Each structure stands twice: as C-alpha cells, then as structure tokens.
Short mmCIF file of C-alpha atoms and ligand atoms in Angstrom, two decimals:
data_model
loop_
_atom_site.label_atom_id
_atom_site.label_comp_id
_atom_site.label_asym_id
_atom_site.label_seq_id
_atom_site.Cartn_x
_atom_site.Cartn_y
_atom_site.Cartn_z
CA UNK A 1204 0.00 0.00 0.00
CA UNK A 1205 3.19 2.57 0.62
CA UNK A 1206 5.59 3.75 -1.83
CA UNK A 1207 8.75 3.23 -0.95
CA UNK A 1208 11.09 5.68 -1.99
CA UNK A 1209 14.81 5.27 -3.74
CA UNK A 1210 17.65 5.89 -1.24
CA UNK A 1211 15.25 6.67 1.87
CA UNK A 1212 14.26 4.16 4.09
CA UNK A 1213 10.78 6.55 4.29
CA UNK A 1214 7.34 5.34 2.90
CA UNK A 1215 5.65 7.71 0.92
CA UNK A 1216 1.97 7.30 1.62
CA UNK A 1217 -0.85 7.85 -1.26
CA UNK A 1218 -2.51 10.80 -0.44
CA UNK A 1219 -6.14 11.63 -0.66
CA UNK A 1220 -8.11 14.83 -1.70
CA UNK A 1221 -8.47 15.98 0.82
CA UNK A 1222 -4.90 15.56 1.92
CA UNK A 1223 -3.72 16.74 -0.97
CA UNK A 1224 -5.88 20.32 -1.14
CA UNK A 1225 -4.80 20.88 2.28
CA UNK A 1226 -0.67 20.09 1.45
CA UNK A 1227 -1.01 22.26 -1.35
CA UNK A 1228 -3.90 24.67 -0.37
CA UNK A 1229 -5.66 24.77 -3.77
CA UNK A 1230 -8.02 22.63 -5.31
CA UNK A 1231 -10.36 22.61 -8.57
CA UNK A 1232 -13.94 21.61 -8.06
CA UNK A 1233 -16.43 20.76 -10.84
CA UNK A 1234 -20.58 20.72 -9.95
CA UNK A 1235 -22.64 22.98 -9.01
CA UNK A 1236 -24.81 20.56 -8.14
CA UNK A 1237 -25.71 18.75 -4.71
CA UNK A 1238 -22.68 16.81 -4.40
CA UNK A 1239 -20.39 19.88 -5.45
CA UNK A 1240 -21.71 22.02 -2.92
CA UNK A 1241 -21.03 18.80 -0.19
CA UNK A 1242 -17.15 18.95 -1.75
CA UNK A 1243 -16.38 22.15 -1.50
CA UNK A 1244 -18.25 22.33 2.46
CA UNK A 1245 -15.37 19.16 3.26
CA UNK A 1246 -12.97 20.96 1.70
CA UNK A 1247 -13.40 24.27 3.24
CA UNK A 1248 -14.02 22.38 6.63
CA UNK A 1249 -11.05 20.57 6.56
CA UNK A 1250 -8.88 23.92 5.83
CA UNK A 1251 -10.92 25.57 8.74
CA UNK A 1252 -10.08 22.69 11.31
CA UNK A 1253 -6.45 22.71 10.21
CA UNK A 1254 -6.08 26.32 10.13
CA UNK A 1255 -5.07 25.77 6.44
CA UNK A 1256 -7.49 27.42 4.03
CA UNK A 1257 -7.78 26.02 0.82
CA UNK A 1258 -8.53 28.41 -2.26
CA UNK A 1259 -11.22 26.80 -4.20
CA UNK A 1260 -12.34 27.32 -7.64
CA UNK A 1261 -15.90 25.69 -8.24
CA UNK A 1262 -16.43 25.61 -11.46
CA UNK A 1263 -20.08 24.70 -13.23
CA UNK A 1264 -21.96 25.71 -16.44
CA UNK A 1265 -25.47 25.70 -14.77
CA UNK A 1266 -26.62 26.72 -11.01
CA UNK A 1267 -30.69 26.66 -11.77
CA UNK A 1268 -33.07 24.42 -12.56
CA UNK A 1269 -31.94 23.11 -15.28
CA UNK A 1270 -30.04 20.37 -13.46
CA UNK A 1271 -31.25 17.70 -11.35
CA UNK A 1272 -30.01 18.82 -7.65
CA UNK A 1273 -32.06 22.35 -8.18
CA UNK A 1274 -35.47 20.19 -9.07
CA UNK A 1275 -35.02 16.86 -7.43
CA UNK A 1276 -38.13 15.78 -5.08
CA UNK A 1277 -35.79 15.64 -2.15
CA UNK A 1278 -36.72 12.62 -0.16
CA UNK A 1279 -34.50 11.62 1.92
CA UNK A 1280 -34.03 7.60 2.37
CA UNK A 1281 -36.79 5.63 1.01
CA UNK A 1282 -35.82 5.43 -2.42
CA UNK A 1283 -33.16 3.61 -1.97
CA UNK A 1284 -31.76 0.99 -4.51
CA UNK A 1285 -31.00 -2.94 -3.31
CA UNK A 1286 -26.74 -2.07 -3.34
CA UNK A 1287 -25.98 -2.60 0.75
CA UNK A 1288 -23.00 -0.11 0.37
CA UNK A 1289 -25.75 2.87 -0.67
CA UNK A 1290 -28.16 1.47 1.92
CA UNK A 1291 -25.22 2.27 4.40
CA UNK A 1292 -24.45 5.49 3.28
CA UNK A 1293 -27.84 6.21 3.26
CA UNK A 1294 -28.18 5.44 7.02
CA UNK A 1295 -24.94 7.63 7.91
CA UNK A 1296 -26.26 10.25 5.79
CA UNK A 1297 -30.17 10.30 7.54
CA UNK A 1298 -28.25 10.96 10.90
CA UNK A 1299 -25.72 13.70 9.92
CA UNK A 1300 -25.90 16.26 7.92
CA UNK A 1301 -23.63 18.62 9.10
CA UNK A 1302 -23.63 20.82 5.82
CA UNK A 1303 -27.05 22.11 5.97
CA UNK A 1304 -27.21 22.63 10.03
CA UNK A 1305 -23.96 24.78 9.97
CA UNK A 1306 -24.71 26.77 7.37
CA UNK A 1307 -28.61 27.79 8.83
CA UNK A 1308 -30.55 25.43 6.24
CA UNK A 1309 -31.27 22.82 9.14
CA UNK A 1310 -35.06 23.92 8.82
CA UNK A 1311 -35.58 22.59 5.13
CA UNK A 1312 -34.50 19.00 6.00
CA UNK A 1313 -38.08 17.62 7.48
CA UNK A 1314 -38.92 14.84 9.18
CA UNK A 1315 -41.63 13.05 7.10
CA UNK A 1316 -43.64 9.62 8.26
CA UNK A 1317 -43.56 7.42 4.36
CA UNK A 1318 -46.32 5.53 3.63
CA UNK A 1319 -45.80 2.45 1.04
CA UNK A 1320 -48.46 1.11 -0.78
CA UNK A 1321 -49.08 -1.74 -3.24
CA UNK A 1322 -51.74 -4.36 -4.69
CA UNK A 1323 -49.42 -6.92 -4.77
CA UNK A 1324 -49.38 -9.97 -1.73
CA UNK A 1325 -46.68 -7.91 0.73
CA UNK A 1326 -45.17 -4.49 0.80
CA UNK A 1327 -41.28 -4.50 0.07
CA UNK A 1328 -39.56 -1.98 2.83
CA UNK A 1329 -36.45 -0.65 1.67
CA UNK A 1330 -33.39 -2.32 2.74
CA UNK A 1331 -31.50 -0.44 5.54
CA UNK A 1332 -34.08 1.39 6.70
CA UNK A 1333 -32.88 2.41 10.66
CA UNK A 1334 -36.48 3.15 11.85
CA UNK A 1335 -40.00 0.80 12.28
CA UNK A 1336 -42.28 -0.02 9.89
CA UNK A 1337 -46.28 -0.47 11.00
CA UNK A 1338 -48.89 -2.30 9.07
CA UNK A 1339 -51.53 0.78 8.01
CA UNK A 1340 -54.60 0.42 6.80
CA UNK A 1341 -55.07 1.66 2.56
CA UNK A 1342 -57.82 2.66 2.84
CA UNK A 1343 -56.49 5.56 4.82
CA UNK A 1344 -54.25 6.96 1.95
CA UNK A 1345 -56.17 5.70 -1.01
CA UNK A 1346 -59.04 3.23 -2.31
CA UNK A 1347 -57.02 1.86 -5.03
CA UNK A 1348 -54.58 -0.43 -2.56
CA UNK A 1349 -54.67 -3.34 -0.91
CA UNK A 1350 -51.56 -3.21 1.71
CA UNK A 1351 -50.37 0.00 3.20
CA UNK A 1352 -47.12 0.10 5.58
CA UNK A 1353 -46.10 3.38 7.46
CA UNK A 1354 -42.17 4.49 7.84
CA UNK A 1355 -41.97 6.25 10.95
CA UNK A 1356 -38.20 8.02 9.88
CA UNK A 1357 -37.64 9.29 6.99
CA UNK A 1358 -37.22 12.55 5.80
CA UNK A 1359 -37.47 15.44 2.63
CA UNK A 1360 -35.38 18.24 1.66
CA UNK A 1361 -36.76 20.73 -0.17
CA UNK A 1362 -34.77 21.18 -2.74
CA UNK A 1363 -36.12 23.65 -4.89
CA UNK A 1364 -35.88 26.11 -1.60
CA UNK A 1365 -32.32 25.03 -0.86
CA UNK A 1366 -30.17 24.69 -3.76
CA UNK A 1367 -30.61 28.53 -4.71
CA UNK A 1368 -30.04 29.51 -0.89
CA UNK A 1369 -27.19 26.60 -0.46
CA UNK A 1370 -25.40 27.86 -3.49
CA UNK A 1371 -24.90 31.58 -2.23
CA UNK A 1372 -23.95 30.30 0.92
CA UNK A 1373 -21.30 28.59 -0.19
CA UNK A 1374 -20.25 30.57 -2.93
CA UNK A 1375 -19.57 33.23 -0.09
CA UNK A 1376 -17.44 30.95 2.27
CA UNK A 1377 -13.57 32.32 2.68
CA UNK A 1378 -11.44 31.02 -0.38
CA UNK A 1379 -14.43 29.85 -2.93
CA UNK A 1380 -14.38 31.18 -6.01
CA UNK A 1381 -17.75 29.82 -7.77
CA UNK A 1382 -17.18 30.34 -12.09
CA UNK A 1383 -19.78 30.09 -14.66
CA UNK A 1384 -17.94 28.02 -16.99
CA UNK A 1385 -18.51 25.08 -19.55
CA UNK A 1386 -15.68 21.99 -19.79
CA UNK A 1387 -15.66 21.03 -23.31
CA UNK A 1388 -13.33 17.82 -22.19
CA UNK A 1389 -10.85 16.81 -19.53
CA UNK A 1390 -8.70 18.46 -21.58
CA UNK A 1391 -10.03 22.01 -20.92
CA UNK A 1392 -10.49 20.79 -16.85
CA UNK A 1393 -6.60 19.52 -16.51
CA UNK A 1394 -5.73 23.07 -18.64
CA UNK A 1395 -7.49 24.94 -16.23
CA UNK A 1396 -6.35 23.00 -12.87
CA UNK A 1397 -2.92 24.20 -14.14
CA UNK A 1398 -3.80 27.27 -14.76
CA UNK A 1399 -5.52 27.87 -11.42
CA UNK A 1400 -2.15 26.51 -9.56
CA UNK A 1401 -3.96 22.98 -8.17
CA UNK A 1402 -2.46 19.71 -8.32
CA UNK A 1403 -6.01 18.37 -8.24
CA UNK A 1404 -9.74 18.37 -9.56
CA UNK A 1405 -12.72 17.12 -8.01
CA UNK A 1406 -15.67 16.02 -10.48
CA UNK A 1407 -19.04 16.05 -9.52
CA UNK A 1408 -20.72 16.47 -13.23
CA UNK A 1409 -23.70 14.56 -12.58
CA UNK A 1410 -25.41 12.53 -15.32
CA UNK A 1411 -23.05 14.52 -17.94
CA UNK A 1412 -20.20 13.29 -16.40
CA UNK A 1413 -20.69 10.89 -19.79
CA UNK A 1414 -19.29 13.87 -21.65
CA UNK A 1415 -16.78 15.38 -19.77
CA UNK A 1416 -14.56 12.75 -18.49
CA UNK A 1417 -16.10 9.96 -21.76
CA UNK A 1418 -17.44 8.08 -18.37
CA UNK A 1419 -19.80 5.69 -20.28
CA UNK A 1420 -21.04 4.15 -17.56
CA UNK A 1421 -23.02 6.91 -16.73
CA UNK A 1422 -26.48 8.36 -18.71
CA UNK A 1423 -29.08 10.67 -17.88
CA UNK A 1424 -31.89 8.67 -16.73
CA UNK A 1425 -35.27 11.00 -17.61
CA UNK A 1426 -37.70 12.02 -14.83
CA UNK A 1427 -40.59 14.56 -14.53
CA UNK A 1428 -42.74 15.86 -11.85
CA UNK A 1429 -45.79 17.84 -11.31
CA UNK A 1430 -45.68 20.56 -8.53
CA UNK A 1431 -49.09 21.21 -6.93
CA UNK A 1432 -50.27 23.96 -4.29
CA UNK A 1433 -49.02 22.27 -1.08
CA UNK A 1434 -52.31 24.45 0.40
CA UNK A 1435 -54.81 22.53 -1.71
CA UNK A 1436 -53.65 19.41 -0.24
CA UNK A 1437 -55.65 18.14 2.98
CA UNK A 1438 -53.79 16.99 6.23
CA UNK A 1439 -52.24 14.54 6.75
CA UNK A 1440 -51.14 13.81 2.57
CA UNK A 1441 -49.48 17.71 3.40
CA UNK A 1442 -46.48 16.28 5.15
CA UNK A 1443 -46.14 12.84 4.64
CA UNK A 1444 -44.39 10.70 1.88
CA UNK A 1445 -46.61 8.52 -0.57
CA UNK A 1446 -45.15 5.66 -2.18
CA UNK A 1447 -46.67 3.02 -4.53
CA UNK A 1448 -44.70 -0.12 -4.46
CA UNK A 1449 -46.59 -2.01 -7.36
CA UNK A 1450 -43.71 -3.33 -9.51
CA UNK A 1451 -44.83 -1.55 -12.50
CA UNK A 1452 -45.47 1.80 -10.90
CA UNK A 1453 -43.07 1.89 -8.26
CA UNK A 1454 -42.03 5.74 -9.36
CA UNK A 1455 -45.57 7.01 -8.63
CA UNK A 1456 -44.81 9.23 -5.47
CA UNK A 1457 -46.21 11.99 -3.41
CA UNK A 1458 -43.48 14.32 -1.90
CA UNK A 1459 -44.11 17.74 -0.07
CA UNK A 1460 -41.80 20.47 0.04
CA UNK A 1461 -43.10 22.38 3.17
CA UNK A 1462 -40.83 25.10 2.38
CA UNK A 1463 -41.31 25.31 -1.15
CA UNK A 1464 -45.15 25.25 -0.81
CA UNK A 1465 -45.56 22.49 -3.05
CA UNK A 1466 -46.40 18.65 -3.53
CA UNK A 1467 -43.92 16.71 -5.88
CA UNK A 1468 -46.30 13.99 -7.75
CA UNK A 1469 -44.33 11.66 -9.71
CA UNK A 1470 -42.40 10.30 -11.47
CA UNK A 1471 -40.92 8.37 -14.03
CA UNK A 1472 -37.78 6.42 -15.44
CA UNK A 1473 -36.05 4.33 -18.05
CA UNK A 1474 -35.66 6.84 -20.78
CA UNK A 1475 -31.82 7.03 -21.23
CA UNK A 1476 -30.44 10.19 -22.80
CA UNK A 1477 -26.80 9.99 -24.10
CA UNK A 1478 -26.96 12.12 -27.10
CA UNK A 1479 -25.58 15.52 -27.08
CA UNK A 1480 -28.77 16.65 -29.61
CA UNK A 1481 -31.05 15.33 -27.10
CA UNK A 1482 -30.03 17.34 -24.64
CA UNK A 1483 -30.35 20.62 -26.64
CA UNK A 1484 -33.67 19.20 -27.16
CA UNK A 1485 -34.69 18.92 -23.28
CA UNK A 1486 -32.89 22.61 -22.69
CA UNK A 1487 -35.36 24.12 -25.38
CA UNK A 1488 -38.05 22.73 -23.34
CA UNK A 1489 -36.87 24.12 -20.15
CA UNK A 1490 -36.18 27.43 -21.49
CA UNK A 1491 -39.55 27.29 -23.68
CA UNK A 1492 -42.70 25.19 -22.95
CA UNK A 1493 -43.63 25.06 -26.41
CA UNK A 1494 -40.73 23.16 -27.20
CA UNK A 1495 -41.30 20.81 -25.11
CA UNK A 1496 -40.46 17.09 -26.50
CA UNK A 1497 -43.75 15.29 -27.45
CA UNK A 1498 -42.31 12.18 -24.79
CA UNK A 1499 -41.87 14.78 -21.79
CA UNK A 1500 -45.50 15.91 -22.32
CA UNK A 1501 -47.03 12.49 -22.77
CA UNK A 1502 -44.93 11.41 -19.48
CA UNK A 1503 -46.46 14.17 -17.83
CA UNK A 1504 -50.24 13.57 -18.38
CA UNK A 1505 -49.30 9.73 -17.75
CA UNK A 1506 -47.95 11.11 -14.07
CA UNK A 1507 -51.55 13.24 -13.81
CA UNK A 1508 -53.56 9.86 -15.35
CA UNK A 1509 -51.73 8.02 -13.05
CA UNK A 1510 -51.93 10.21 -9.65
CA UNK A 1511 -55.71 10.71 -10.07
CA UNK A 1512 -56.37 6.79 -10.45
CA UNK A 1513 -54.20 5.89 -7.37
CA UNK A 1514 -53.69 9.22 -5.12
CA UNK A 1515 -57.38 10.56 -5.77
CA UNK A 1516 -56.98 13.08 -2.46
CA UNK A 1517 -54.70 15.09 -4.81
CA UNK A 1518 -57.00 15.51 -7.62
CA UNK A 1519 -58.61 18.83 -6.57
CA UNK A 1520 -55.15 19.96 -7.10
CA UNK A 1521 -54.85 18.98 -10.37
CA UNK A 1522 -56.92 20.62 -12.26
CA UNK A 1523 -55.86 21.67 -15.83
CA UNK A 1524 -53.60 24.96 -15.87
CA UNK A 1525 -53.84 24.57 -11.97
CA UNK A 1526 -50.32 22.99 -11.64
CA UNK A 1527 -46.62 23.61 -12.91
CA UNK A 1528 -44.07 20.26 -13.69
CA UNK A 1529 -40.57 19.84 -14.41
CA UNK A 1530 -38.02 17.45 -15.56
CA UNK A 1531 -34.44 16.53 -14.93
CA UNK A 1532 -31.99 14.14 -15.50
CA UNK A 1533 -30.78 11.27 -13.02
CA UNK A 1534 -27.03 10.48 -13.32
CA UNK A 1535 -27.57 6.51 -14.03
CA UNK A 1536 -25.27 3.40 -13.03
CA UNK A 1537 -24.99 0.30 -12.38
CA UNK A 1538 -23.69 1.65 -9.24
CA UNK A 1539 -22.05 4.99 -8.00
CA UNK A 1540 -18.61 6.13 -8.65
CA UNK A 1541 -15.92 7.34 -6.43
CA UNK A 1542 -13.19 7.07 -8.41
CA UNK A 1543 -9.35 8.72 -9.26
CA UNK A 1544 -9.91 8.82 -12.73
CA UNK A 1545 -6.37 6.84 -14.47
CA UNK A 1546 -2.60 8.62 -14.63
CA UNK A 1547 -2.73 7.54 -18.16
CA UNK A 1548 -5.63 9.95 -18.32
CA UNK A 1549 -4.22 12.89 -15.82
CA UNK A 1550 -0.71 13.17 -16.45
CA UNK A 1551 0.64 14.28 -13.17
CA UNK A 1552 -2.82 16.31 -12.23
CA UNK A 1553 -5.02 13.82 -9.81
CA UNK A 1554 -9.01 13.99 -10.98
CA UNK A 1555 -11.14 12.22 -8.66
CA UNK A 1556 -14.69 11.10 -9.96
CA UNK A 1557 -17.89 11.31 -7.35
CA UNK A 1558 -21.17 10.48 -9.17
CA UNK A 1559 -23.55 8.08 -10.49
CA UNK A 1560 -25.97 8.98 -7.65
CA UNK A 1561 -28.99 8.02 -9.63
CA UNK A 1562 -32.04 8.76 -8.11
CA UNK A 1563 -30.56 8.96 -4.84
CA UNK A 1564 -28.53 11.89 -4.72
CA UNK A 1565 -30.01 13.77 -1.57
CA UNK A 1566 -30.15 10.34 0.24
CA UNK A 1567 -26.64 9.35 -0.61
CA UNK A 1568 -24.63 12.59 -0.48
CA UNK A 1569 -22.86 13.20 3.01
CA UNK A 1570 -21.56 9.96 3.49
CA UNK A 1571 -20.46 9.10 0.06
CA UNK A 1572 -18.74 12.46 -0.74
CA UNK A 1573 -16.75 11.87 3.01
CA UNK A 1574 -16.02 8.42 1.64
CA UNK A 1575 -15.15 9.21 -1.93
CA UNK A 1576 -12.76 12.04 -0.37
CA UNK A 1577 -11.06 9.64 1.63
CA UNK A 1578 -9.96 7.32 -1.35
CA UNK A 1579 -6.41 7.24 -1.32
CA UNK A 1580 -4.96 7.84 -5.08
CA UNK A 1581 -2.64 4.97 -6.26
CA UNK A 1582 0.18 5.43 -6.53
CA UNK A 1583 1.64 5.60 -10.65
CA UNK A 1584 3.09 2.33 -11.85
CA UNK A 1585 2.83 0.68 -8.51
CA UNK A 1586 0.05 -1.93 -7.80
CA UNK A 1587 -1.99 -1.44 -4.89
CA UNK A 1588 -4.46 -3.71 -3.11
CA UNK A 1589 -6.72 -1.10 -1.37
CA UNK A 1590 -9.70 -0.11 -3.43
CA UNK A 1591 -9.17 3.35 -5.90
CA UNK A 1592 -12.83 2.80 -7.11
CA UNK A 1593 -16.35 2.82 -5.83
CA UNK A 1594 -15.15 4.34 -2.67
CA UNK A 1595 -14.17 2.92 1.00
CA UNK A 1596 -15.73 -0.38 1.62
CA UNK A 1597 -18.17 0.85 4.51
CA UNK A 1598 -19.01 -1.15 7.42
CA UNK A 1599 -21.70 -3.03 5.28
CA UNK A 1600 -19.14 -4.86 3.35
CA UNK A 1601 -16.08 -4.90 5.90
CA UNK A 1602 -17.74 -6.70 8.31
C1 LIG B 1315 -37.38 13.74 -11.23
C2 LIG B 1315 -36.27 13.49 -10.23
C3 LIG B 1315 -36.58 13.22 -8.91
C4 LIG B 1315 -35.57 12.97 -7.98
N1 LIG B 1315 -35.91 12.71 -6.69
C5 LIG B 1315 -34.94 12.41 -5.78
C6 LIG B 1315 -35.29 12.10 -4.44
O1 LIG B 1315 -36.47 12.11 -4.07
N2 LIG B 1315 -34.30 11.79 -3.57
C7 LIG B 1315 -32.99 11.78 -3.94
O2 LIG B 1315 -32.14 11.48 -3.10
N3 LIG B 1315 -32.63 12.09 -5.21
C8 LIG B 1315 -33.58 12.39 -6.14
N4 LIG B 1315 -33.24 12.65 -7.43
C9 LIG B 1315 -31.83 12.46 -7.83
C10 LIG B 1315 -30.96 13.65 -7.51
O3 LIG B 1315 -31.56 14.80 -8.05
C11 LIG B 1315 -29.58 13.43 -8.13
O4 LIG B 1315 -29.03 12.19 -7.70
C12 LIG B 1315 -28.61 14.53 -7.70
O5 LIG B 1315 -29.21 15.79 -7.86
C13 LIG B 1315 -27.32 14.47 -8.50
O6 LIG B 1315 -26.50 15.51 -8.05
P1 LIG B 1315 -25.12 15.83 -8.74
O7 LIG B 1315 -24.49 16.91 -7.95
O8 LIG B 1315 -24.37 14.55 -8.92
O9 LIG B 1315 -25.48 16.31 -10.23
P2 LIG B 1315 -26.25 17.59 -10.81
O10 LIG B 1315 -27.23 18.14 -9.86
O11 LIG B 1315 -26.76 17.17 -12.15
O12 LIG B 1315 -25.10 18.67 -11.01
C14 LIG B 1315 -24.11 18.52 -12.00
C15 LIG B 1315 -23.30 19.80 -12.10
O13 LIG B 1315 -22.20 19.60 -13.01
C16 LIG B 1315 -22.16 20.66 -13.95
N5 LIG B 1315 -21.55 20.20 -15.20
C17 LIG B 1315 -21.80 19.04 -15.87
N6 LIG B 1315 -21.04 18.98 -16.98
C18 LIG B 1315 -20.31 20.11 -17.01
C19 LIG B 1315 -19.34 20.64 -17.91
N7 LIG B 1315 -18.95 19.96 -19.00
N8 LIG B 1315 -18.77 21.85 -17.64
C20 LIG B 1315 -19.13 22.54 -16.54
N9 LIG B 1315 -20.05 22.09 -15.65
C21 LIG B 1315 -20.63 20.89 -15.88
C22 LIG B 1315 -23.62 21.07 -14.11
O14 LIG B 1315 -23.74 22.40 -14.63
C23 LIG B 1315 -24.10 20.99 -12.66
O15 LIG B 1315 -23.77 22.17 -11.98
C24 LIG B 1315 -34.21 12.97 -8.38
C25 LIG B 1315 -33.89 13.29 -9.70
C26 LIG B 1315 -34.90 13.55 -10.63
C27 LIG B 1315 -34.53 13.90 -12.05
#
C-alpha cells in the first residue's frame, strides 16, 4: 500500500483529496450541483479545522433548474436501490448532515412519516431502513390499494428552496471562487487546474459526467414531476411521503416540500439520454414550454392519469392549468462512482470522480462524498491492493 522511496528508508503514503488540497492549499472543483456544494463544504471544513485554508475554484456551467439537484423531489431515504454499500451510506447520511445545520438550512431538511403502498401480496420496505415499519390500513391513503405500511423516519429536503439559498452560501465561504464556466473535455479541466495553480480536480458532473470525463457508464436517466399547491392538499397527505410499491409503478410518489409550498407527484424512469442533440432538445423545453419534447408531455399527463387513479386526495389539485411540472436528468449506473480517474488519463494532475448517484442523490450525499474524499490515489506504476474505485468499503461490506 506505501511507496517506498529510492535511497530513503521513508514510505511515501498515497494521499487523498483531501490531503492533498490541504498540502497544497488549492483545489479545482467541478458541480454545481448537490454533491459539489457537499465537496467544496469538506474541503473548506477541513482547511478551517487545520487552520489551512484552501482556495477553491468551483467551477459549473449551470446553477438553476436546469439540473437535477435544483429540481429533485428531495426525499431523503426511502428510495433507496438494493446495493448494501448505498443502503449504508444512506443510514450515515439520515443521521448527519452537518452541511445544511452549519450553514442555517437545518429547517428545510423535514422529518416526514412514508407511507408504502401496493396491490401486490406484501409491501417490500427498503433495505437499511434504521427506523420501524407499521402495518396501516389503505384505505387511509387511497381506495385503489390493498396493503399500506407506514415508515416512521424518513425525511425530505426541499430542494427547490435550498439549492438557490445553499449555493450563495457557499459561494460566499472564505477562499471559494464559484465560475460560470462550460468543460468542453478533460482536456479544458486539466488546462485549467494548471492554470488555477492545483495539483487536483474534483468532479461532480452529474449525469453529464458521460461527456466530460467519456465516463460511459453513466447516462441521464429522464424524470418529470408535477408541482401542486401544497395548500390545496388536505392533512395529513401535506407532510407525509406517498409511495406506490406495485412493480410496475413503483415511481408514482407523493413528496411535499413544506418550504417550497408544493407537492412533488411523480415520477418516471427508463428513458436514457446519451446524445448531445437530445439534450439541446430537453434545454429548449426548459427554457420554452412550447418546445417541449412530445415524450416529456405524454410522461407528464401519464404522471396526472396516473396520480388521479391511485392518489385521488390530490385531484382537486390537479386541475388543468392549476399545476406547474418539471423534468431533470438522473445520473444513471450500475452503481455509484468514487473514483481517481487513471494517470494515463491525468498526467501528473489527480481527478477524482464522485457520481452516479442516480435517483438517490439527496439520500446518498454526506456519506459518500466523506467516503469518496477519503480514497487514497494509487500510486503511478505501482500496484496497490486497497480499493481506488467505488469508494471505501463501509461497514456493510467490511464486516
Ligand atoms: C425527477 C427526479 C426526482 C428525484 N428525486 C430524488 C429524491 O427524491 N431523492 C434523492 O435522493 N434524489 C432524487 N433525485 C436524484 C438527484 O436529483 C440526483 O441524484 C442529484 O441531484 C445528482 O446531483 P449531482 O451533484 O451529482 O449532479 P447535478 O445536480 O446534475 O449537477 C451537476 C453539475 O455539473 C455541472 N456540469 C456538468 N457537466 C459540465 C461541464 N462539462 N462543464 C461545466 N459544468 C458541468 C452542471 O452544470 C451541474 O452544476 C431525483 C432526480 C430527478 C430527475
């Protein structure tokens, strides 16, 4: 695992990041998205506990909603996926989230009870969960199920309220530097590391991370929600996470952003976008609803066909022209990556890789950007037998 070095009798230990930043007080940081924001936090709370400071440059081409951490649904921990090493991080990152309480955001992570609900024989709870889980009855939520189950932790952030506030905040914290600025390849990234001084860059590029570093194992997984008047919504559906766990319909969600005065309805998923003219094509959209892509508005009535035939309490709110919807992007694979992207790719500037968050980016993020940041970067030419990729193993596969 150590270098040794000619003519010393000293071992030369592989740093990480976050080691690094703070030997050499500078550091490059890509994202301006939730897992950016987390980065740069560490980073500037690492220089702050060593009485280091690190000057940071925090570089992104888009702070708004066009990407997915400025529209996400927020909920935190019940979407998780069957992978026991996100389950974990999930759990770490439900109990701490120091980022948000330290910088005065505390109040738009909410506690919220999730209900899951299906047709089908039992009601799958998601693995990990740290809380209890009581049999309900449907007919409570909804006259369309047979099986309800009630989550008693669980919790949302809403994101449309924070990421705006979260990104001046930290764009304002000693030694950031936040640039409006678009990476054409790693090329134009390592240039600019240089440029800026750093020895290092920190990606966090979300689902077009498949452009910028040629990371094919990621894609931009389509989603859409509706946003209805969180006031038009009777108690208790106002503050309290509906799921439907039917195999086939397992993205049909309610999720309420107290501080955003809205409901998230959604969803869905399984439309892969890798093509650089498709994404011009969802921009348009964004930028100008009559350009909307004919599949974005026929997954958008399916959401409202689908809501008012399973959630009926939140049909009142969904009358035509009565509600406004988005859509994003989920950075897709097969699992997420924390990962020193190759010398052969670098040269002698480190780039370390943290995405592939999915659809569980604000469930995910604390633990696995501490994690990812702890990833020591092998050493070049030397074989080493701890893991570079994928991050840490955490206690769920260690033990
Ligand atoms: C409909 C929907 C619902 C969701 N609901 C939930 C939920 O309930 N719970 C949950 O945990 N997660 C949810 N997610 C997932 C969550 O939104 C993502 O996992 C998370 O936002 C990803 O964050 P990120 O920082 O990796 O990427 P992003 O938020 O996509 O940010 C990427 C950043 O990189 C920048 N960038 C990319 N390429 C370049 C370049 N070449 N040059 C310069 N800058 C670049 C972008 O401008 C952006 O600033 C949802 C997503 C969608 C779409």
């Amino acid at each position: 695992m150590y270098k040794r070095s000619y003519g010393s009798s000293k071992a030369i230990r592989p740093e990480t990041f976050r080691e690094t930043a703070l030997r050499t007080g500078r550091a490059v940081v890509v994202g301006h998205g939730i897992v950016g924001h987390q980065v740069v936090y560490e980073l500037f709370s690492a220089g702050r506990r060593a009485s280091r400071p690190i000057e940071i440059l925090w570089v992104a081409d888009r702070h708004d909603r066009r990407i997915a951490s400025f529209g996400a649904s927020g909920c935190h921990m019940p979407f998780l996926n069957r992978d026991p090493r996100a389950a974990e991080w999930a759990r770490r990152s439900f109990q701490r989230w120091d980022m948000l309480y330290e910088l005065g955001f505390g109040d738009l992570l909410g506690h919220a009870e999730t209900v899951f609900l299906t047709r089908e024989d039992r009601v799958e709870l998601p693995p990990g969960h740290p809380g209890t889980a009581r049999m309900a009855a449907p007919a409570d939520f909804s006259p369309f199920y047979h099986r309800a189950a009630v989550l008693d932790s669980g919790s949302v952030v809403s994101a449309c309220a924070l990421m705006p506030r979260l990104f001046r905040a930290v764009s304002d914290l000693p030694g950031v530097t936040a640039l409006p600025r678009h990476l054409s390849d790693i090329g134009d990234l390592l240039t600019m590391t240089v440029e800026f001084g750093a020895e290092l860059a920190c990606v966090a590029a979300g689902d077009r991370a498949q452009f910028l570093l040629g990371e094919r194992r990621i894609e931009g997984d389509f989603g859409a929600l509706l946003l209805i008047d969180l006031h038009k919504v009777p108690e208790p559906f106002d503050r309290m996470v509906l799921m439907d766990q039917d195999r086939e319909h397992e993205l049909t969600y309610s999720v309420p952003h107290r501080a955003c005065g809205h409901v998230c309805l959604g969803g869905v998923s399984g439309r892969l976008v890798t093509e650089p003219e498709e994404y011009e094509e969802l921009a348009r959209g964004l930028d100008d609803p009559a350009r909307v892509p004919r599949y974005v508005v026929d997954a958008i009535h399916e959401i409202r066909d689908r809501v008012l035939e399973r959630l009926p309490v939140f049909g009142p709110a969904l009358a035509a022209g009565d509600y406004l919807s988005w859509y994003g992007l989920r950075p897709a694979a097969e699992r997420a990556i924390a990962e020193w992207v190759p010398w052969s790719r670098t040269g002698n500037l480190g780039v370390l890789h943290l995405g592939g968050l999915g659809g569980s980016g604000f469930t995910l993020t604390p633990a696995f950007v501490t994690d990812g940041m702890n990833i020591r970067r092998p050493t070049q030419g030397i074989e080493t037998h701890f893991e570079s990729h994928l991050g840490r193993p955490t206690p769920a596969h260690s033990s």
